[in-house]
Tab-separated table of C-alpha atoms and ligand atoms in Angstrom:
chain	number	residue	atom	x	y	z
F	412	MET	CA	54.016	61.252	-9.742
F	413	SER	CA	54.532	64.740	-11.108
F	414	GLN	CA	51.478	66.607	-12.331
F	415	SER	CA	52.161	66.273	-16.013
F	416	ASP	CA	52.752	62.500	-15.894
F	417	SER	CA	49.843	60.616	-17.359
F	418	PHE	CA	48.856	57.032	-17.802
F	419	GLY	CA	47.552	55.525	-20.975
F	420	LEU	CA	46.424	52.188	-22.239
F	421	LEU	CA	47.443	50.478	-25.442
F	422	LEU	CA	45.594	47.407	-26.578
F	423	PHE	CA	47.048	45.352	-29.392
F	424	ALA	CA	44.487	43.248	-31.235
F	425	PRO	CA	45.616	39.591	-31.543
F	426	ALA	CA	46.857	40.085	-35.101
F	427	ALA	CA	49.260	42.782	-33.880
F	428	VAL	CA	50.637	41.035	-30.776
F	429	SER	CA	53.530	39.311	-32.525
F	430	LYS	CA	54.905	42.713	-33.570
F	431	LYS	CA	54.917	44.151	-30.074
F	432	ALA	CA	58.734	44.395	-29.879
F	433	THR	CA	58.912	47.133	-32.534
F	434	VAL	CA	56.173	49.164	-30.891
F	435	ILE	CA	57.658	48.793	-27.410
F	436	LYS	CA	61.054	49.843	-28.738
F	437	ASP	CA	59.533	53.011	-30.210
F	438	LEU	CA	57.626	53.732	-27.016
F	439	LYS	CA	60.774	53.402	-24.932
F	440	GLN	CA	62.699	55.578	-27.331
F	441	GLN	CA	60.106	58.231	-26.628
F	442	ASP	CA	60.689	57.813	-22.864
F	443	CYS	CA	57.417	56.021	-22.292
F	444	GLU	CA	57.578	53.861	-19.214
F	445	ILE	CA	55.744	50.545	-19.549
F	446	VAL	CA	54.358	50.089	-16.083
F	447	TYR	CA	52.309	47.000	-16.802
F	448	GLU	CA	52.055	44.437	-19.552
F	449	GLU	CA	49.717	41.485	-19.848
F	450	GLN	CA	48.281	39.243	-22.522
F	451	ILE	CA	44.540	39.084	-22.055
F	452	ARG	CA	41.816	37.076	-23.672
F	453	LEU	CA	38.642	39.033	-24.365
F	454	ASP	CA	35.352	37.271	-24.901
F	455	VAL	CA	32.593	38.925	-26.915
F	456	GLU	CA	31.011	40.579	-23.871
F	457	ARG	CA	34.302	41.999	-22.603
F	458	ALA	CA	35.313	43.157	-26.064
F	459	LYS	CA	31.967	44.913	-26.454
F	460	LYS	CA	32.293	46.590	-23.075
F	461	PHE	CA	35.868	47.581	-23.796
F	462	LEU	CA	34.828	49.220	-27.064
F	463	GLU	CA	32.080	51.124	-25.289
F	464	LEU	CA	34.489	52.468	-22.724
F	465	TYR	CA	37.166	53.055	-25.311
F	466	SER	CA	35.200	55.486	-27.416
F	467	LYS	CA	31.738	56.645	-28.261
F	468	PRO	CA	31.593	55.148	-31.724
F	469	SER	CA	30.673	57.084	-34.811
F	470	GLU	CA	27.880	55.662	-36.946
F	471	GLU	CA	30.317	54.098	-39.335
F	472	GLU	CA	32.277	52.534	-36.511
F	473	ALA	CA	29.078	51.248	-34.937
F	474	ASN	CA	28.313	49.446	-38.161
F	475	ARG	CA	31.701	47.788	-38.081
F	476	LYS	CA	31.340	46.798	-34.457
F	477	GLU	CA	30.691	43.122	-35.146
F	478	ASP	CA	33.857	42.907	-37.238
F	479	THR	CA	35.884	44.702	-34.581
F	480	ILE	CA	34.650	42.371	-31.865
F	481	ALA	CA	35.561	39.396	-34.024
F	482	THR	CA	39.052	40.853	-34.543
F	483	LEU	CA	39.559	41.415	-30.823
F	484	THR	CA	38.328	38.027	-29.687
F	485	GLU	CA	40.047	35.704	-32.132
F	486	ASP	CA	43.043	35.226	-29.806
F	487	SER	CA	44.866	36.959	-26.932
F	488	CYS	CA	45.296	40.704	-27.040
F	489	LEU	CA	48.225	42.506	-25.484
F	490	ALA	CA	47.541	45.328	-23.073
F	491	LEU	CA	50.217	47.834	-22.102
F	492	VAL	CA	49.785	50.431	-19.405
F	493	VAL	CA	52.201	53.241	-20.181
F	494	LYS	CA	53.261	56.363	-18.357
F	495	LYS	CA	54.857	59.533	-19.628
F	496	LYS	CA	54.632	63.289	-19.470
F	497	GLN	CA	52.423	64.521	-22.309
F	498	LEU	CA	51.664	60.984	-23.282
F	499	SER	CA	48.884	61.788	-25.717
F	500	THR	CA	51.149	63.901	-27.928
F	501	THR	CA	53.722	61.116	-28.034
F	502	LEU	CA	51.200	58.415	-28.881
F	503	LYS	CA	49.596	60.560	-31.543
F	504	GLN	CA	53.000	61.111	-33.103
F	505	LEU	CA	53.754	57.431	-33.029
F	506	PHE	CA	50.462	55.946	-34.072
F	507	GLU	CA	48.444	58.428	-36.078
F	508	GLN	CA	48.818	57.353	-39.651
F	509	ASN	CA	49.899	60.676	-41.112
F	510	ASN	CA	52.745	60.926	-38.647
F	511	VAL	CA	54.280	57.570	-39.403
F	512	SER	CA	57.113	57.688	-41.861
F	513	ALA	CA	57.876	54.393	-43.464
F	514	ASP	CA	61.398	53.226	-44.069
F	515	LYS	CA	60.388	52.471	-47.595
F	516	GLU	CA	58.121	54.781	-49.519
F	517	GLY	CA	54.653	53.341	-49.843
F	518	GLY	CA	52.808	53.722	-53.110
F	519	GLY	CA	49.231	53.849	-54.260
F	520	GLU	CA	46.267	55.752	-52.865
F	521	ASN	CA	46.507	54.845	-49.203
F	522	THR	CA	50.110	55.865	-48.660
F	523	GLU	CA	49.791	56.842	-44.987
F	524	GLU	CA	48.148	53.594	-43.972
F	525	ASN	CA	50.784	51.736	-45.967
F	526	ALA	CA	53.465	53.682	-44.146
F	527	PHE	CA	52.069	52.553	-40.814
F	528	SER	CA	51.770	48.947	-41.973
F	529	THR	CA	55.273	48.890	-43.410
F	530	LYS	CA	56.756	50.208	-40.203
F	531	TYR	CA	54.862	48.054	-37.710
F	532	GLY	CA	53.741	45.112	-39.803
F	533	PHE	CA	50.012	45.535	-39.105
F	534	PRO	CA	47.318	48.057	-39.990
F	535	SER	CA	46.867	50.970	-37.616
F	536	ASP	CA	43.358	49.956	-36.590
F	537	LEU	CA	44.738	46.912	-34.768
F	538	ILE	CA	46.107	49.094	-32.011
F	539	TYR	CA	43.840	50.897	-29.594
F	540	TYR	CA	45.220	53.579	-27.398
F	541	CYS	CA	43.595	55.905	-24.978
F	542	THR	CA	45.302	58.669	-23.162
F	543	ASP	CA	42.416	60.807	-22.112
F	544	LYS	CA	42.605	60.733	-18.319
F	545	GLU	CA	39.103	59.449	-17.555
F	546	ASN	CA	38.771	57.267	-20.584
F	547	ALA	CA	42.157	55.565	-20.025
F	548	LYS	CA	41.446	55.085	-16.350
F	549	GLU	CA	38.087	53.478	-17.078
F	550	CYS	CA	39.607	51.129	-19.620
F	551	ILE	CA	42.479	50.149	-17.301
F	552	ASP	CA	40.100	49.635	-14.377
F	553	PHE	CA	37.858	47.525	-16.567
F	554	LEU	CA	40.634	45.293	-17.887
F	555	PHE	CA	42.658	45.116	-14.658
F	556	PRO	CA	40.421	45.862	-11.676
F	557	ASN	CA	43.179	44.967	-9.209
F	558	LEU	CA	45.863	47.089	-10.755
F	559	ASP	CA	46.768	50.128	-8.710
F	560	ILE	CA	48.341	52.329	-11.351
F	561	ARG	CA	48.960	55.195	-8.979
F	562	SER	CA	51.458	53.142	-6.999
F	563	MET	CA	53.205	51.998	-10.147
F	564	SER	CA	56.346	53.372	-11.578
F	565	GLU	CA	59.708	52.060	-12.724
F	566	SER	CA	60.807	51.849	-9.096
F	567	ASN	CA	57.488	50.519	-7.838
F	568	ASN	CA	56.690	47.986	-10.456
F	569	PRO	CA	55.781	44.608	-8.947
F	570	ARG	CA	57.448	42.561	-11.646
F	571	LYS	CA	60.655	44.595	-11.558
F	572	TYR	CA	60.608	44.527	-7.763
F	573	LEU	CA	60.363	40.740	-7.732
F	574	GLU	CA	62.939	40.403	-10.466
F	575	SER	CA	65.487	42.395	-8.529
F	576	THR	CA	64.802	40.897	-5.110
F	577	VAL	CA	63.087	37.542	-4.810
F	578	VAL	CA	63.654	35.909	-8.210
F	579	PRO	CA	67.483	35.535	-8.065
F	580	ILE	CA	67.499	34.130	-4.551
F	581	LEU	CA	64.517	31.888	-5.251
F	582	THR	CA	66.211	30.552	-8.368
F	583	SER	CA	69.424	29.890	-6.498
F	584	GLY	CA	67.474	28.197	-3.651
F	585	LEU	CA	65.659	25.919	-6.090
F	586	THR	CA	68.939	25.113	-7.832
F	587	GLN	CA	70.550	24.152	-4.508
F	588	LEU	CA	67.526	22.051	-3.608
F	589	CYS	CA	67.814	20.128	-6.884
F	590	LYS	CA	71.528	19.573	-6.297
F	591	LEU	CA	71.099	18.096	-2.799
F	592	GLU	CA	72.080	14.474	-2.708
F	593	HIS	CA	69.747	13.745	0.224
F	594	LYS	CA	66.482	15.491	-0.544
F	595	PRO	CA	64.812	17.016	2.512
F	596	GLU	CA	61.598	15.504	3.772
F	597	HIS	CA	59.988	18.954	3.888
F	598	PRO	CA	61.305	20.816	0.834
F	599	CYS	CA	59.246	23.962	1.434
F	600	GLU	CA	60.579	24.256	4.955
F	601	TRP	CA	64.099	23.741	3.613
F	602	LEU	CA	63.538	26.403	0.964
F	603	GLY	CA	62.102	28.801	3.547
F	604	GLN	CA	65.232	28.446	5.674
F	605	TYR	CA	67.419	28.908	2.602
F	606	LEU	CA	65.607	32.111	1.635
F	607	ILE	CA	65.912	33.533	5.131
F	608	GLN	CA	69.581	32.670	5.364
F	609	HIS	CA	70.431	34.148	1.970
F	610	ASP	CA	68.032	37.086	2.001
F	611	PRO	CA	70.005	39.975	0.459
F	612	THR	CA	67.659	42.517	2.044
F	613	LEU	CA	68.548	41.424	5.576
F	614	PRO	CA	71.686	42.594	7.379
F	615	PRO	CA	74.532	40.046	7.195
F	616	LYS	CA	73.743	36.985	9.231
F	617	LYS	CA	75.441	36.659	12.596
F	618	LYS	CA	77.503	33.531	12.551
F	619	ILE	CA	77.118	31.023	15.337
F	620	TYR	CA	79.909	28.690	16.429
F	621	PHE	CA	79.552	26.037	19.101
F	622	VAL	CA	82.497	25.052	21.278
F	623	LEU	CA	82.513	21.594	22.835
F	624	GLY	CA	85.018	19.550	24.749
F	625	GLY	CA	85.232	17.664	27.998
F	626	PRO	CA	85.177	19.549	31.295
F	627	GLY	CA	88.524	21.318	31.655
F	628	SER	CA	89.492	20.905	27.984
F	629	GLY	CA	89.995	24.694	27.747
F	630	LYS	CA	86.734	25.932	26.171
F	631	GLY	CA	86.493	29.107	28.231
F	632	THR	CA	90.212	29.841	27.851
F	633	GLN	CA	90.183	29.524	24.054
F	634	CYS	CA	86.912	31.438	23.689
F	635	ALA	CA	88.429	34.395	25.539
F	636	LYS	CA	91.230	34.509	22.963
F	637	LEU	CA	88.824	34.230	20.016
F	638	VAL	CA	86.749	37.119	21.391
F	639	THR	CA	89.800	39.373	21.413
F	640	GLU	CA	90.835	38.560	17.861
F	641	PHE	CA	87.521	38.037	16.080
F	642	HIS	CA	85.202	40.312	18.071
F	643	LEU	CA	82.687	37.585	18.682
F	644	CYS	CA	80.355	37.440	21.643
F	645	HIS	CA	81.180	34.585	24.013
F	646	LEU	CA	78.267	32.922	25.741
F	647	SER	CA	78.981	30.026	28.085
F	648	ALA	CA	75.930	27.843	28.684
F	649	GLY	CA	77.384	26.788	32.026
F	650	ASP	CA	77.941	30.431	33.085
F	651	LEU	CA	74.371	31.340	32.094
F	652	LEU	CA	73.002	28.434	34.137
F	653	ARG	CA	75.099	29.444	37.161
F	654	LYS	CA	73.826	33.017	36.830
F	655	GLU	CA	70.249	31.778	36.567
F	656	MET	CA	70.777	29.654	39.674
F	657	GLN	CA	72.098	32.628	41.635
F	658	SER	CA	69.279	34.909	40.477
F	659	GLY	CA	66.791	33.063	42.681
F	660	SER	CA	64.888	31.655	39.705
F	661	PRO	CA	62.305	28.925	40.424
F	662	ASN	CA	64.598	26.533	38.549
F	663	GLY	CA	67.536	27.530	40.741
F	664	GLN	CA	67.513	24.529	43.077
F	665	MET	CA	67.157	22.054	40.256
F	666	ILE	CA	70.028	23.673	38.314
F	667	ASP	CA	72.213	23.662	41.432
F	668	ARG	CA	71.581	19.972	42.035
F	669	MET	CA	72.169	19.017	38.406
F	670	ILE	CA	75.411	20.967	38.161
F	671	ARG	CA	76.792	19.341	41.336
F	672	ASN	CA	75.902	15.930	39.885
F	673	GLY	CA	77.351	16.799	36.492
F	674	GLU	CA	73.966	16.234	34.857
F	675	ILE	CA	72.559	18.066	31.848
F	676	VAL	CA	69.909	20.651	32.638
F	677	PRO	CA	66.767	20.295	30.410
F	678	GLY	CA	67.490	21.847	27.029
F	679	HIS	CA	64.549	24.243	26.949
F	680	ILE	CA	65.896	26.082	30.007
F	681	THR	CA	69.392	26.472	28.572
F	682	ILE	CA	68.149	27.403	25.101
F	683	GLU	CA	65.852	30.079	26.526
F	684	LEU	CA	68.788	31.560	28.452
F	685	LEU	CA	70.990	31.480	25.358
F	686	LYS	CA	68.303	33.002	23.153
F	687	ASN	CA	67.718	35.885	25.582
F	688	ALA	CA	71.433	36.513	25.958
F	689	MET	CA	71.841	36.552	22.167
F	690	GLU	CA	69.016	39.028	21.737
F	691	GLU	CA	70.730	41.403	24.149
F	692	GLN	CA	73.824	41.459	21.907
F	693	SER	CA	72.466	43.202	18.834
F	694	GLU	CA	75.796	44.728	17.834
F	695	THR	CA	77.972	41.633	17.707
F	696	ARG	CA	79.214	40.037	14.484
F	697	GLY	CA	78.697	36.506	15.755
F	698	PHE	CA	78.446	34.183	18.714
F	699	LEU	CA	80.717	31.639	20.315
F	700	ILE	CA	78.487	29.347	22.308
F	701	ASP	CA	80.559	27.376	24.752
F	702	GLY	CA	79.400	24.147	26.380
F	703	PHE	CA	76.471	23.650	24.057
F	704	PRO	CA	74.852	21.490	22.670
F	705	ARG	CA	75.651	19.006	25.418
F	706	LYS	CA	72.934	16.602	24.265
F	707	LEU	CA	71.749	15.682	20.777
F	708	ASP	CA	68.212	16.992	21.176
F	709	GLN	CA	69.555	20.410	22.275
F	710	ALA	CA	71.199	20.922	18.896
F	711	GLY	CA	68.004	20.304	16.913
F	712	ALA	CA	65.875	22.433	19.244
F	713	PHE	CA	68.365	25.307	19.066
F	714	GLU	CA	68.565	25.213	15.265
F	715	LYS	CA	64.771	25.321	15.022
F	716	LEU	CA	64.442	28.205	17.454
F	717	VAL	CA	67.542	30.286	16.768
F	718	GLY	CA	69.023	29.176	13.456
F	719	ASP	CA	71.800	27.313	11.773
F	720	PHE	CA	75.421	27.342	12.951
F	721	GLU	CA	78.752	27.329	11.133
F	722	PHE	CA	80.537	24.469	12.890
F	723	ILE	CA	81.269	22.872	16.232
F	724	LEU	CA	84.798	23.397	17.489
F	725	PHE	CA	85.723	20.288	19.439
F	726	LEU	CA	88.590	20.452	21.915
F	727	ASP	CA	89.936	16.947	22.268
F	728	CYS	CA	91.812	16.343	25.503
F	729	PRO	CA	92.718	13.209	27.512
F	730	GLN	CA	90.767	12.752	30.710
F	731	GLU	CA	93.822	12.744	32.995
F	732	GLU	CA	94.905	16.145	31.655
F	733	MET	CA	91.402	17.584	32.088
F	734	GLU	CA	91.219	16.222	35.616
F	735	ARG	CA	94.574	17.803	36.504
F	736	ARG	CA	93.441	21.166	35.147
F	737	LEU	CA	90.083	21.087	36.911
F	738	LEU	CA	91.512	20.154	40.290
F	739	LYS	CA	93.933	23.053	39.894
F	740	ARG	CA	91.092	25.367	38.857
F	741	GLY	CA	89.044	24.125	41.847
F	742	GLU	CA	91.626	25.632	44.212
F	743	SER	CA	90.302	29.088	43.377
F	744	SER	CA	87.197	28.845	41.180
F	745	GLY	CA	84.659	28.415	43.977
F	746	ARG	CA	82.612	26.219	41.635
F	747	SER	CA	80.450	23.605	43.328
F	748	ASP	CA	81.407	21.048	40.658
F	749	ASP	CA	85.202	21.477	40.637
F	750	ASN	CA	85.745	18.628	43.111
F	751	LEU	CA	86.859	15.090	42.332
F	752	GLU	CA	83.421	13.527	42.891
F	753	SER	CA	81.605	15.989	40.603
F	754	ILE	CA	84.431	15.957	38.057
F	755	ARG	CA	84.164	12.165	37.635
F	756	LYS	CA	80.398	12.430	37.153
F	757	ARG	CA	80.913	15.166	34.583
F	758	PHE	CA	83.331	12.958	32.655
F	759	THR	CA	80.770	10.151	32.549
F	760	THR	CA	78.053	12.521	31.307
F	761	PHE	CA	80.444	13.906	28.721
F	762	ILE	CA	81.275	10.460	27.316
F	763	GLU	CA	77.744	9.098	27.435
F	764	THR	CA	75.735	12.144	26.368
F	765	THR	CA	77.944	14.727	24.711
F	766	MET	CA	80.260	12.512	22.658
F	767	PRO	CA	77.265	11.308	20.559
F	768	VAL	CA	76.689	14.985	19.625
F	769	VAL	CA	80.339	15.248	18.574
F	770	GLU	CA	80.130	12.073	16.483
F	771	TYR	CA	76.824	13.095	14.921
F	772	TYR	CA	78.187	16.407	13.682
F	773	ARG	CA	81.489	14.840	12.679
F	774	SER	CA	79.554	12.524	10.370
F	775	ARG	CA	77.755	15.558	8.946
F	776	GLU	CA	81.053	17.370	8.397
F	777	LYS	CA	80.122	20.163	10.752
F	778	LEU	CA	82.869	19.513	13.271
F	779	VAL	CA	86.422	20.759	13.507
F	780	GLN	CA	88.665	18.981	16.001
F	781	VAL	CA	91.728	20.340	17.710
F	782	ASP	CA	94.221	18.580	19.982
F	783	ALA	CA	93.624	20.520	23.203
F	784	SER	CA	96.233	18.731	25.312
F	785	ARG	CA	98.963	21.142	24.202
F	786	SER	CA	99.770	24.587	25.540
F	787	VAL	CA	97.149	27.345	25.337
F	788	GLU	CA	99.052	29.098	22.534
F	789	GLU	CA	99.627	25.978	20.478
F	790	VAL	CA	95.961	25.054	20.682
F	791	TYR	CA	94.899	28.572	19.754
F	792	LYS	CA	97.165	28.639	16.696
F	793	ASP	CA	95.141	25.774	15.209
F	794	ILE	CA	91.801	27.140	16.282
F	795	ARG	CA	92.273	30.598	14.824
F	796	SER	CA	92.971	29.173	11.360
F	797	TYR	CA	89.442	27.741	11.267
F	798	PHE	CA	87.950	31.096	12.201
F	799	ILE	CA	90.035	32.937	9.626
F	800	GLU	CA	88.764	30.520	6.970
F	801	SER	CA	85.159	30.876	8.147
F	802	LYS	CA	85.423	34.672	8.105
F	803	SER	CA	86.418	34.693	4.467
F	804	VAL	CA	83.575	32.420	3.348
H	1042	LIG	P1	86.515	24.503	30.210
H	1042	LIG	O1	85.815	25.799	29.954
H	1042	LIG	O2	86.602	23.656	28.995
H	1042	LIG	O3	85.983	23.754	31.349
H	1042	LIG	P2	88.743	26.192	31.045
H	1042	LIG	O4	89.078	27.044	29.889
H	1042	LIG	O5	88.021	26.789	32.164
H	1042	LIG	O6	88.026	24.823	30.539
H	1042	LIG	O7	90.105	25.579	31.530
H	1042	LIG	C1	90.152	24.752	32.661
H	1042	LIG	C2	91.441	25.062	33.436
H	1042	LIG	O8	92.564	24.649	32.667
H	1042	LIG	C3	91.619	26.542	33.703
H	1042	LIG	O9	92.184	26.703	34.982
H	1042	LIG	C4	92.617	27.001	32.652
H	1042	LIG	O10	93.426	28.050	33.064
H	1042	LIG	C5	93.419	25.742	32.376
H	1042	LIG	N1	93.785	25.584	30.975
H	1042	LIG	C6	93.071	25.884	29.896
H	1042	LIG	N2	93.714	25.537	28.770
H	1042	LIG	C7	94.891	25.012	29.154
H	1042	LIG	C8	96.020	24.456	28.443
H	1042	LIG	N3	96.020	24.398	27.101
H	1042	LIG	N4	97.046	23.986	29.143
H	1042	LIG	C9	97.024	24.054	30.485
H	1042	LIG	N5	96.014	24.574	31.223
H	1042	LIG	C10	94.953	25.032	30.559
H	1043	LIG	O1	80.443	24.142	30.644
H	1043	LIG	P1	80.538	24.136	32.108
H	1043	LIG	O2	81.626	23.217	32.599
H	1043	LIG	O3	80.590	25.476	32.698
H	1043	LIG	O4	79.160	23.486	32.595
H	1043	LIG	C1	78.906	23.263	33.956
H	1043	LIG	C2	77.639	22.443	34.136
H	1043	LIG	O5	76.519	23.152	33.665
H	1043	LIG	C3	77.595	21.125	33.418
H	1043	LIG	O6	78.334	20.109	34.061
H	1043	LIG	C4	76.109	20.842	33.438
H	1043	LIG	O7	75.677	20.387	34.694
H	1043	LIG	C5	75.534	22.239	33.192
H	1043	LIG	N1	75.280	22.457	31.746
H	1043	LIG	C6	74.135	21.927	31.184
H	1043	LIG	N2	73.867	22.117	29.884
H	1043	LIG	C7	74.704	22.796	29.111
H	1043	LIG	C8	75.878	23.355	29.655
H	1043	LIG	C9	76.143	23.157	30.980
H	1043	LIG	O8	73.370	21.277	31.903
H	1043	LIG	N3	74.418	22.953	27.804
H	1044	LIG	MG1	84.065	26.664	30.893
C-alpha cells in the first residue's frame, strides 16, 4: 500500500441499502476500490457503540440519538470498506450536501439536501462515512474484527480471489457430479479428486497409461516406440521387480521365486516401486506403465495412491504366437522365466488373474484393444492413433 492510500468505512442505514448501486457506481468512477462489502444487522447495543466510535456527537445529535439508533436497527445496514488515495476529499465531494449536484434542479428552502436526495434516492443522513485514519480503523475493527484490511486490495481480496480460482472449478465439479448417472458413494471424496485433477493452479497433469497383454504380446516392444514418438516415460513393472530382486532387497528371494513360477508379486511392493520410479521422473509429460495392473486389487490401490489413468492399452495376441516369441526371446534374454515351464505358468496366471482386470476396465470403457499378432509396425500404427487422440484431449 502506498503512503497516501487510505481506508474508509461507509455505512448505509437500512433505508438506503436498496440504492447502493448508484453510490457504488459513483465511488468506482472516482477510483475508489471497494475492498469489502457486507450486509450487517446492528442491534441497539451495536448501533450505540458504532455511533460512539463514529463521532463524538454534538448536543443536538445526542438528542437525536434514539431516533438514529432506531433508523440503524430497523433492518440490515450495508457496510463498505473502501480504499483510495486522498479518500476523504473524494467522499466529501460525493456526499457532502453542498457538493452534490442534482440532475434536476431542486426547489424550496432545502435545495442542497433535495439535490442529494434526488441523486441518490435517500437523505444524506442515511449514509455514514468515516475516513479519518483512527476513527475509520476503529469502526472497521468494531464491525469486522476478523477483517485484515492491510492485506486487502483488488489483487488480495478474498472474494475476488475465490471467484477467479476456486468458484469456476467448484461449479464445474458440482455440475459434473449432478450429471453422473451412477452417483458416487462418497461424493465429497469424488469432488476432492475432481478438484485436484482439474486444478488450474497446478501444472498440467501427467497422464498415465497402462499397457497390458499376455507374456510376449509385445508390451515392451511397443512401449519403446511410444517413448520415441510421444516422449513418455516407460516403466515396466516386471523390470522394476527384477531390479529390486537384484539389489539384494529383503524381498529379493520372494520376488525371484514368484517370477520363476509366473506368480503375481504382492501389489504393495510393485506399487511402491512404481511410485518411487515415477517420483524420480519429474520432467516427463506422462507415464507408460507396462505389465500393470496384473491383478484387480492393484488397479484400485494404485489409483488411490498415485491417481487416475487415461486408459489401459491391451495387446491381444494368441497364446501360440506369444509362446513362439518368448521361446525365441529366451535364447538371449537370460530371464529366469523365459523357459517353457515358466511360460506356461505365466499364461495360466494371465488368464486367471489378469484377464479379469482387462474385462473390468473394458466394461468401464477404459480399455483400448489392439490385435498384437501382426507385425510390430502394423500393431504400432493402431496404437499410436489412440495416443494421438489422447494427446489432443
Ligand atoms: P512383452 O513385454 O509383452 O513380454 P516383448 O515386447 O518383450 O513382450 O516381446 C516379446 C518378444 O517378441 C521379443 O523378443 C520381441 O522382439 C518379439 N516381438 C514383439 N512384438 C512382436 C511382433 N509384433 N511380431 C513378432 N515379434 C515380436
Ligand atoms: O511383465 P513381465 O513379463 O516383465 O513380468 C515378469 C514377471 O514379473 C511376471 O510374470 C510376474 O511374476 C512379475 N510381475 C508381477 N506384478 C506385476 C508385473 C510383473 O508380479 N505387476
Ligand atoms: Mg516386457
